[in-house]
Amino acid sequence: MRRLRALGPAVLATLGALAPACLPNDTRTPPGSVVVNVVSDGVAAKGIPASATSDGWSIAFDKVLVSLGNVSLDGDSCDVYSDSGYNRLFDVKVGGTQKVSVIYALGHCEVGFRVSSPNADTVLGASTTDADKTMMRTPGSDAFNAEAGTSIYVEGHATRGDTVESFAWSFRYRARYDRCAMNPALSGSSMTAPGIDLRSNVAESLLVEVSPGVLFADALNTTVAQHRFQVFADADAVTGNGDGVVTLDELARVPLEKAGFADIGGAGDAGIFPGVEGFVGDADLVIRAETPFDGGSQPSLEDYLYTVLFPGTIRYEGTGACSVHLASRGLGD
């Protein structure tokens, strides 16, 4: 600054006038924009009353945290002007829409996003705290991931009469949702291919819905699914340690064929598990994983909860479809 002041006001004024001429002009067509928002389906805040379950249990959610972002637009017909290389931590009990990011592009663009544990730069959403972020970032291990952070954390309790069972589950897979498309049959959209059309100076919006109640549904198809909790309670009270807390390890002792899922043809239905591409329910989720489910062992309620229901809690445009790739943290996108 001393050297610049020594040049004098006249010289500085001349340099200031010449500076814009050094910058290249952007002659591209102005892009369109798409704002991506997250919204809860309301279940996280209101819970599921006993009248809405098939077995008389009421289910309440004490905390539902989702780390979501890294929204991408791509494709051969997509001219991307900006991208979103960050994620946000959302408290899904907060009502209304919460912004994920705004992306700029032109043309027909395929849409993708990621659910992954927070990093140091993760932006805190409404009602989330540094303590929440630290908890989600702290590495932990389970049957599917070793020393990984948490992408979705669900804590709550269920009540029937005087009986109370609690749960606190960390889902540690990194889930990448790609080739997302609205469902024409259910949404009334005329869209026939994955993606969105972005036009110059036209603002669009997309909605990612979080539905934690899916974890307790007996089918992914929301038009026929019923919520229930007895099979989870029995995992603790009957085959578990009976301490009033339903753990993932206890769910691993429940054979899938005895878990009462309406959309499973049998215990060996490999199409629902990672590693085998196939459509699942009305969400048309194509689920893949770095380490496919071991078809040689007896599939369990934990397997289905962790590899199908967990990614199924995220819905594109409510009735839309995405291809979902599950991977341990650090094994890729």
CSV table of C-alpha atoms in Angstrom, one decimal:
chain,number,residue,atom,x,y,z
A,1,MET,CA,0.0,0.0,0.0
A,2,ARG,CA,2.9,2.4,0.7
A,3,ARG,CA,4.3,1.9,-2.8
A,4,LEU,CA,0.9,2.5,-4.4
A,5,ARG,CA,0.4,5.7,-2.5
A,6,ALA,CA,3.8,6.9,-3.6
A,7,LEU,CA,2.6,6.7,-7.3
A,8,GLY,CA,0.2,9.4,-6.7
A,9,PRO,CA,-3.6,9.8,-7.1
A,10,ALA,CA,-3.4,10.5,-10.9
A,11,VAL,CA,-1.5,7.3,-11.6
A,12,LEU,CA,-3.8,5.2,-9.5
A,13,ALA,CA,-6.8,6.6,-11.3
A,14,THR,CA,-5.3,5.6,-14.6
A,15,LEU,CA,-4.6,2.1,-13.4
A,16,GLY,CA,-8.1,1.8,-12.1
A,17,ALA,CA,-9.6,2.8,-15.5
A,18,LEU,CA,-7.4,0.3,-17.4
A,19,ALA,CA,-8.1,-2.7,-15.0
A,20,PRO,CA,-11.5,-3.7,-16.5
A,21,ALA,CA,-10.0,-3.7,-20.0
A,22,CYS,CA,-7.7,-6.6,-18.8
A,23,LEU,CA,-10.6,-8.8,-18.0
A,24,PRO,CA,-12.0,-11.1,-20.7
A,25,ASN,CA,-15.7,-10.6,-21.7
A,26,ASP,CA,-18.0,-13.5,-21.1
A,27,THR,CA,-19.9,-13.8,-24.4
A,28,ARG,CA,-21.8,-17.0,-23.4
A,29,THR,CA,-25.6,-16.9,-23.3
A,30,PRO,CA,-26.8,-16.1,-19.8
A,31,PRO,CA,-27.6,-19.4,-18.0
A,32,GLY,CA,-30.7,-20.6,-16.3
A,33,SER,CA,-30.7,-21.5,-12.6
A,34,VAL,CA,-32.1,-24.2,-10.4
A,35,VAL,CA,-32.4,-23.8,-6.6
A,36,VAL,CA,-32.4,-27.2,-4.8
A,37,ASN,CA,-34.3,-27.3,-1.5
A,38,VAL,CA,-34.7,-29.9,1.2
A,39,VAL,CA,-38.0,-30.4,2.9
A,40,SER,CA,-39.4,-32.9,5.5
A,41,ASP,CA,-42.6,-34.8,4.8
A,42,GLY,CA,-43.6,-33.7,8.3
A,43,VAL,CA,-43.3,-37.1,10.0
A,44,ALA,CA,-40.0,-36.1,11.7
A,45,ALA,CA,-41.8,-33.3,13.6
A,46,LYS,CA,-45.2,-34.9,14.1
A,47,GLY,CA,-44.3,-38.5,14.5
A,48,ILE,CA,-46.6,-41.4,13.5
A,49,PRO,CA,-49.6,-41.8,15.8
A,50,ALA,CA,-50.8,-45.3,16.9
A,51,SER,CA,-53.9,-44.9,14.7
A,52,ALA,CA,-51.6,-44.8,11.6
A,53,THR,CA,-49.6,-48.0,12.4
A,54,SER,CA,-50.8,-51.5,11.8
A,55,ASP,CA,-49.9,-52.7,15.3
A,56,GLY,CA,-50.9,-49.9,17.6
A,57,TRP,CA,-47.4,-48.4,18.3
A,58,SER,CA,-46.9,-44.7,18.1
A,59,ILE,CA,-43.5,-43.6,16.8
A,60,ALA,CA,-41.8,-40.3,17.7
A,61,PHE,CA,-38.6,-38.8,16.3
A,62,ASP,CA,-36.5,-37.0,18.8
A,63,LYS,CA,-33.7,-36.0,16.3
A,64,VAL,CA,-33.3,-36.5,12.5
A,65,LEU,CA,-30.1,-35.1,11.0
A,66,VAL,CA,-29.2,-35.3,7.3
A,67,SER,CA,-26.0,-34.2,5.7
A,68,LEU,CA,-26.8,-33.5,2.1
A,69,GLY,CA,-25.3,-31.5,-0.8
A,70,ASN,CA,-22.7,-31.8,-3.6
A,71,VAL,CA,-25.5,-31.2,-6.1
A,72,SER,CA,-24.3,-31.7,-9.7
A,73,LEU,CA,-25.7,-31.0,-13.2
A,74,ASP,CA,-24.1,-32.9,-16.1
A,75,GLY,CA,-24.8,-34.7,-19.4
A,76,ASP,CA,-23.8,-34.3,-23.0
A,77,SER,CA,-26.5,-31.6,-23.6
A,78,CYS,CA,-25.8,-29.7,-20.4
A,79,ASP,CA,-23.6,-26.6,-20.4
A,80,VAL,CA,-22.6,-26.1,-16.7
A,81,TYR,CA,-21.8,-22.6,-15.5
A,82,SER,CA,-21.3,-23.5,-11.8
A,83,ASP,CA,-21.4,-26.4,-9.5
A,84,SER,CA,-21.9,-27.1,-5.8
A,85,GLY,CA,-18.9,-28.8,-4.1
A,86,TYR,CA,-20.2,-28.5,-0.5
A,87,ASN,CA,-22.9,-30.0,1.7
A,88,ARG,CA,-25.2,-28.8,4.5
A,89,LEU,CA,-26.3,-30.3,7.7
A,90,PHE,CA,-30.1,-30.3,8.1
A,91,ASP,CA,-32.4,-30.8,11.1
A,92,VAL,CA,-35.3,-32.5,9.4
A,93,LYS,CA,-37.7,-31.6,12.3
A,94,VAL,CA,-37.6,-28.0,11.0
A,95,GLY,CA,-40.6,-27.2,9.0
A,96,GLY,CA,-40.6,-25.6,5.5
A,97,THR,CA,-38.0,-25.8,2.8
A,98,GLN,CA,-34.3,-25.3,3.4
A,99,LYS,CA,-31.9,-24.3,0.7
A,100,VAL,CA,-29.2,-26.8,-0.4
A,101,SER,CA,-27.7,-24.8,-3.2
A,102,VAL,CA,-28.2,-22.8,-6.5
A,103,ILE,CA,-26.7,-24.2,-9.7
A,104,TYR,CA,-26.4,-22.4,-13.1
A,105,ALA,CA,-26.5,-24.2,-16.4
A,106,LEU,CA,-28.1,-24.4,-19.9
A,107,GLY,CA,-29.7,-27.3,-21.7
A,108,HIS,CA,-30.9,-30.7,-20.6
A,109,CYS,CA,-29.0,-31.6,-17.5
A,110,GLU,CA,-29.0,-34.7,-15.4
A,111,VAL,CA,-29.4,-34.1,-11.7
A,112,GLY,CA,-27.4,-35.7,-8.9
A,113,PHE,CA,-26.7,-35.1,-5.2
A,114,ARG,CA,-25.0,-36.8,-2.3
A,115,VAL,CA,-25.8,-37.8,1.3
A,116,SER,CA,-22.5,-38.0,3.1
A,117,SER,CA,-21.1,-37.4,6.5
A,118,PRO,CA,-20.1,-33.7,7.2
A,119,ASN,CA,-16.7,-32.3,6.7
A,120,ALA,CA,-15.0,-29.3,8.2
A,121,ASP,CA,-16.6,-27.0,5.7
A,122,THR,CA,-20.1,-28.3,6.0
A,123,VAL,CA,-22.7,-25.5,6.4
A,124,LEU,CA,-25.0,-25.7,9.4
A,125,GLY,CA,-28.7,-25.5,8.6
A,126,ALA,CA,-31.5,-24.2,10.8
A,127,SER,CA,-31.4,-25.5,14.3
A,128,THR,CA,-28.3,-27.6,13.8
A,129,THR,CA,-25.2,-27.0,16.0
A,130,ASP,CA,-21.5,-27.5,16.0
A,131,ALA,CA,-22.1,-30.4,18.5
A,132,ASP,CA,-24.4,-32.1,15.9
A,133,LYS,CA,-21.7,-31.6,13.2
A,134,THR,CA,-19.0,-33.1,15.5
A,135,MET,CA,-21.2,-36.1,16.3
A,136,MET,CA,-21.9,-36.7,12.6
A,137,ARG,CA,-18.2,-36.4,11.7
A,138,THR,CA,-16.9,-38.7,14.5
A,139,PRO,CA,-15.9,-42.0,12.9
A,140,GLY,CA,-17.6,-45.2,14.0
A,141,SER,CA,-17.9,-48.8,12.7
A,142,ASP,CA,-20.8,-51.1,12.1
A,143,ALA,CA,-21.5,-54.2,10.0
A,144,PHE,CA,-21.3,-52.2,6.8
A,145,ASN,CA,-18.7,-49.5,7.3
A,146,ALA,CA,-15.4,-49.2,9.2
A,147,GLU,CA,-14.4,-45.9,10.8
A,148,ALA,CA,-16.9,-43.8,8.9
A,149,GLY,CA,-18.9,-40.7,9.8
A,150,THR,CA,-22.6,-40.5,9.8
A,151,SER,CA,-24.7,-39.5,6.8
A,152,ILE,CA,-28.1,-39.7,8.4
A,153,TYR,CA,-28.8,-39.9,12.1
A,154,VAL,CA,-32.2,-41.0,13.4
A,155,GLU,CA,-33.1,-41.0,17.1
A,156,GLY,CA,-36.5,-41.5,18.7
A,157,HIS,CA,-38.8,-43.8,20.6
A,158,ALA,CA,-42.0,-45.8,20.2
A,159,THR,CA,-44.8,-46.3,22.7
A,160,ARG,CA,-47.6,-48.8,23.1
A,161,GLY,CA,-49.4,-48.7,26.5
A,162,ASP,CA,-46.8,-48.6,29.2
A,163,THR,CA,-44.1,-50.0,27.0
A,164,VAL,CA,-41.5,-47.7,25.5
A,165,GLU,CA,-38.7,-48.7,23.1
A,166,SER,CA,-36.0,-46.2,22.0
A,167,PHE,CA,-33.7,-46.2,19.0
A,168,ALA,CA,-30.7,-44.2,17.9
A,169,TRP,CA,-29.3,-45.3,14.5
A,170,SER,CA,-26.3,-43.9,12.6
A,171,PHE,CA,-26.3,-44.7,8.9
A,172,ARG,CA,-22.7,-44.4,7.7
A,173,TYR,CA,-22.9,-45.2,4.0
A,174,ARG,CA,-22.2,-42.4,1.5
A,175,ALA,CA,-25.1,-42.4,-0.8
A,176,ARG,CA,-24.8,-40.8,-4.3
A,177,TYR,CA,-28.2,-40.2,-6.1
A,178,ASP,CA,-27.8,-39.9,-9.8
A,179,ARG,CA,-30.0,-39.7,-13.0
A,180,CYS,CA,-32.9,-38.4,-10.9
A,181,ALA,CA,-36.2,-38.0,-12.7
A,182,MET,CA,-39.7,-37.2,-11.8
A,183,ASN,CA,-42.3,-39.9,-12.1
A,184,PRO,CA,-44.7,-38.9,-14.9
A,185,ALA,CA,-47.4,-41.4,-13.8
A,186,LEU,CA,-47.4,-40.0,-10.2
A,187,SER,CA,-46.4,-36.3,-10.6
A,188,GLY,CA,-48.3,-35.4,-13.8
A,189,SER,CA,-45.0,-34.3,-15.4
A,190,SER,CA,-44.4,-34.9,-19.1
A,191,MET,CA,-40.7,-35.6,-18.4
A,192,THR,CA,-39.7,-38.8,-20.1
A,193,ALA,CA,-35.9,-38.7,-19.4
A,194,PRO,CA,-33.9,-38.1,-16.3
A,195,GLY,CA,-32.9,-34.5,-15.7
A,196,ILE,CA,-34.2,-31.0,-16.1
A,197,ASP,CA,-34.3,-28.5,-18.9
A,198,LEU,CA,-32.7,-25.2,-18.1
A,199,ARG,CA,-33.3,-22.1,-20.3
A,200,SER,CA,-31.5,-18.8,-20.3
A,201,ASN,CA,-32.6,-16.4,-17.5
A,202,VAL,CA,-35.3,-18.8,-16.3
A,203,ALA,CA,-35.2,-19.9,-12.7
A,204,GLU,CA,-36.3,-23.5,-11.8
A,205,SER,CA,-36.5,-25.3,-8.5
A,206,LEU,CA,-36.1,-28.9,-7.3
A,207,LEU,CA,-37.2,-30.5,-4.1
A,208,VAL,CA,-35.5,-33.3,-2.1
A,209,GLU,CA,-37.9,-34.7,0.4
A,210,VAL,CA,-36.7,-36.5,3.6
A,211,SER,CA,-39.1,-39.2,4.9
A,212,PRO,CA,-37.8,-40.9,8.0
A,213,GLY,CA,-41.0,-42.8,8.5
A,214,VAL,CA,-39.9,-45.0,5.6
A,215,LEU,CA,-37.6,-46.8,8.1
A,216,PHE,CA,-40.7,-48.3,9.7
A,217,ALA,CA,-42.8,-49.0,6.6
A,218,ASP,CA,-43.5,-52.6,5.5
A,219,ALA,CA,-42.9,-51.6,1.8
A,220,LEU,CA,-41.1,-49.0,-0.2
A,221,ASN,CA,-44.2,-48.4,-2.3
A,222,THR,CA,-45.8,-45.5,-0.4
A,223,THR,CA,-49.2,-46.2,-1.9
A,224,VAL,CA,-49.5,-49.6,-0.1
A,225,ALA,CA,-47.1,-49.3,2.7
A,226,GLN,CA,-48.1,-49.4,6.4
A,227,HIS,CA,-46.0,-48.3,9.3
A,228,ARG,CA,-45.4,-50.8,12.2
A,229,PHE,CA,-43.0,-51.2,15.1
A,230,GLN,CA,-43.7,-54.6,16.7
A,231,VAL,CA,-41.0,-56.4,14.7
A,232,PHE,CA,-38.5,-53.8,16.0
A,233,ALA,CA,-39.7,-54.1,19.6
A,234,ASP,CA,-39.4,-57.9,19.5
A,235,ALA,CA,-35.8,-57.5,18.2
A,236,ASP,CA,-35.0,-56.1,21.6
A,237,ALA,CA,-37.6,-57.6,24.0
A,238,VAL,CA,-37.7,-61.2,22.5
A,239,THR,CA,-34.4,-61.9,20.8
A,240,GLY,CA,-32.3,-59.1,22.2
A,241,ASN,CA,-31.2,-58.0,25.6
A,242,GLY,CA,-34.5,-56.4,26.6
A,243,ASP,CA,-33.0,-53.1,27.8
A,244,GLY,CA,-35.6,-51.0,26.0
A,245,VAL,CA,-33.2,-49.9,23.3
A,246,VAL,CA,-33.5,-51.3,19.7
A,247,THR,CA,-30.0,-51.6,18.2
A,248,LEU,CA,-28.8,-52.4,14.7
A,249,ASP,CA,-27.1,-55.5,16.1
A,250,GLU,CA,-30.4,-56.7,17.5
A,251,LEU,CA,-32.1,-56.2,14.1
A,252,ALA,CA,-29.3,-58.3,12.6
A,253,ARG,CA,-30.8,-61.3,14.5
A,254,VAL,CA,-34.2,-60.9,12.8
A,255,PRO,CA,-34.4,-63.0,9.5
A,256,LEU,CA,-35.7,-60.9,6.7
A,257,GLU,CA,-38.3,-63.4,5.8
A,258,LYS,CA,-39.9,-62.9,9.3
A,259,ALA,CA,-39.7,-59.1,9.1
A,260,GLY,CA,-43.1,-58.7,7.4
A,261,PHE,CA,-42.2,-56.7,4.3
A,262,ALA,CA,-45.0,-56.8,1.8
A,263,ASP,CA,-42.8,-56.2,-1.3
A,264,ILE,CA,-40.3,-59.0,-0.7
A,265,GLY,CA,-40.9,-62.2,-2.5
A,266,GLY,CA,-38.7,-64.3,-0.2
A,267,ALA,CA,-35.6,-64.3,1.8
A,268,GLY,CA,-33.4,-64.8,-1.2
A,269,ASP,CA,-34.8,-61.9,-3.2
A,270,ALA,CA,-31.4,-60.5,-4.4
A,271,GLY,CA,-33.0,-57.7,-6.4
A,272,ILE,CA,-33.5,-55.6,-3.3
A,273,PHE,CA,-29.9,-55.7,-2.2
A,274,PRO,CA,-26.8,-53.7,-3.3
A,275,GLY,CA,-24.7,-55.1,-6.1
A,276,VAL,CA,-27.7,-56.1,-8.1
A,277,GLU,CA,-29.4,-53.4,-10.2
A,278,GLY,CA,-33.2,-53.5,-10.0
A,279,PHE,CA,-36.2,-51.3,-9.3
A,280,VAL,CA,-37.5,-51.1,-5.8
A,281,GLY,CA,-41.1,-50.0,-5.1
A,282,ASP,CA,-42.6,-46.8,-6.5
A,283,ALA,CA,-39.4,-44.9,-5.9
A,284,ASP,CA,-37.6,-46.9,-8.6
A,285,LEU,CA,-34.4,-46.9,-6.6
A,286,VAL,CA,-31.5,-48.6,-8.4
A,287,ILE,CA,-29.2,-49.5,-5.5
A,288,ARG,CA,-25.5,-50.4,-5.8
A,289,ALA,CA,-22.8,-50.7,-3.2
A,290,GLU,CA,-19.0,-51.1,-3.1
A,291,THR,CA,-19.4,-54.3,-1.2
A,292,PRO,CA,-22.5,-56.2,-2.4
A,293,PHE,CA,-24.7,-58.0,0.1
A,294,ASP,CA,-23.4,-61.5,0.9
A,295,GLY,CA,-26.1,-63.6,-0.6
A,296,GLY,CA,-24.6,-66.7,1.0
A,297,SER,CA,-25.8,-65.7,4.5
A,298,GLN,CA,-29.3,-65.3,5.8
A,299,PRO,CA,-30.5,-61.7,5.0
A,300,SER,CA,-31.8,-59.8,8.1
A,301,LEU,CA,-33.9,-56.9,9.0
A,302,GLU,CA,-30.7,-54.9,9.6
A,303,ASP,CA,-29.6,-55.6,6.0
A,304,TYR,CA,-32.8,-54.3,4.6
A,305,LEU,CA,-33.0,-51.3,6.9
A,306,TYR,CA,-29.4,-50.3,6.2
A,307,THR,CA,-29.2,-50.9,2.4
A,308,VAL,CA,-32.7,-50.3,1.2
A,309,LEU,CA,-34.8,-48.3,3.7
A,310,PHE,CA,-32.0,-45.9,4.6
A,311,PRO,CA,-31.5,-44.7,1.0
A,312,GLY,CA,-35.2,-44.8,0.5
A,313,THR,CA,-35.8,-42.1,3.1
A,314,ILE,CA,-34.5,-39.6,0.5
A,315,ARG,CA,-37.1,-38.9,-2.3
A,316,TYR,CA,-36.5,-36.7,-5.4
A,317,GLU,CA,-39.5,-34.5,-6.0
A,318,GLY,CA,-41.6,-36.7,-3.7
A,319,THR,CA,-42.5,-39.3,-6.3
A,320,GLY,CA,-39.4,-39.3,-8.4
A,321,ALA,CA,-36.7,-41.8,-9.0
A,322,CYS,CA,-32.9,-41.9,-8.7
A,323,SER,CA,-30.1,-44.4,-9.2
A,324,VAL,CA,-28.4,-44.8,-5.8
A,325,HIS,CA,-24.8,-45.8,-5.3
A,326,LEU,CA,-23.8,-46.8,-1.7
A,327,ALA,CA,-20.1,-46.6,-0.7
A,328,SER,CA,-18.1,-46.4,2.5
A,329,ARG,CA,-16.7,-43.0,3.2
A,330,GLY,CA,-13.6,-42.4,1.2
A,331,LEU,CA,-14.3,-45.2,-1.4
A,332,GLY,CA,-15.5,-42.8,-4.0
A,333,ASP,CA,-18.5,-40.7,-4.9
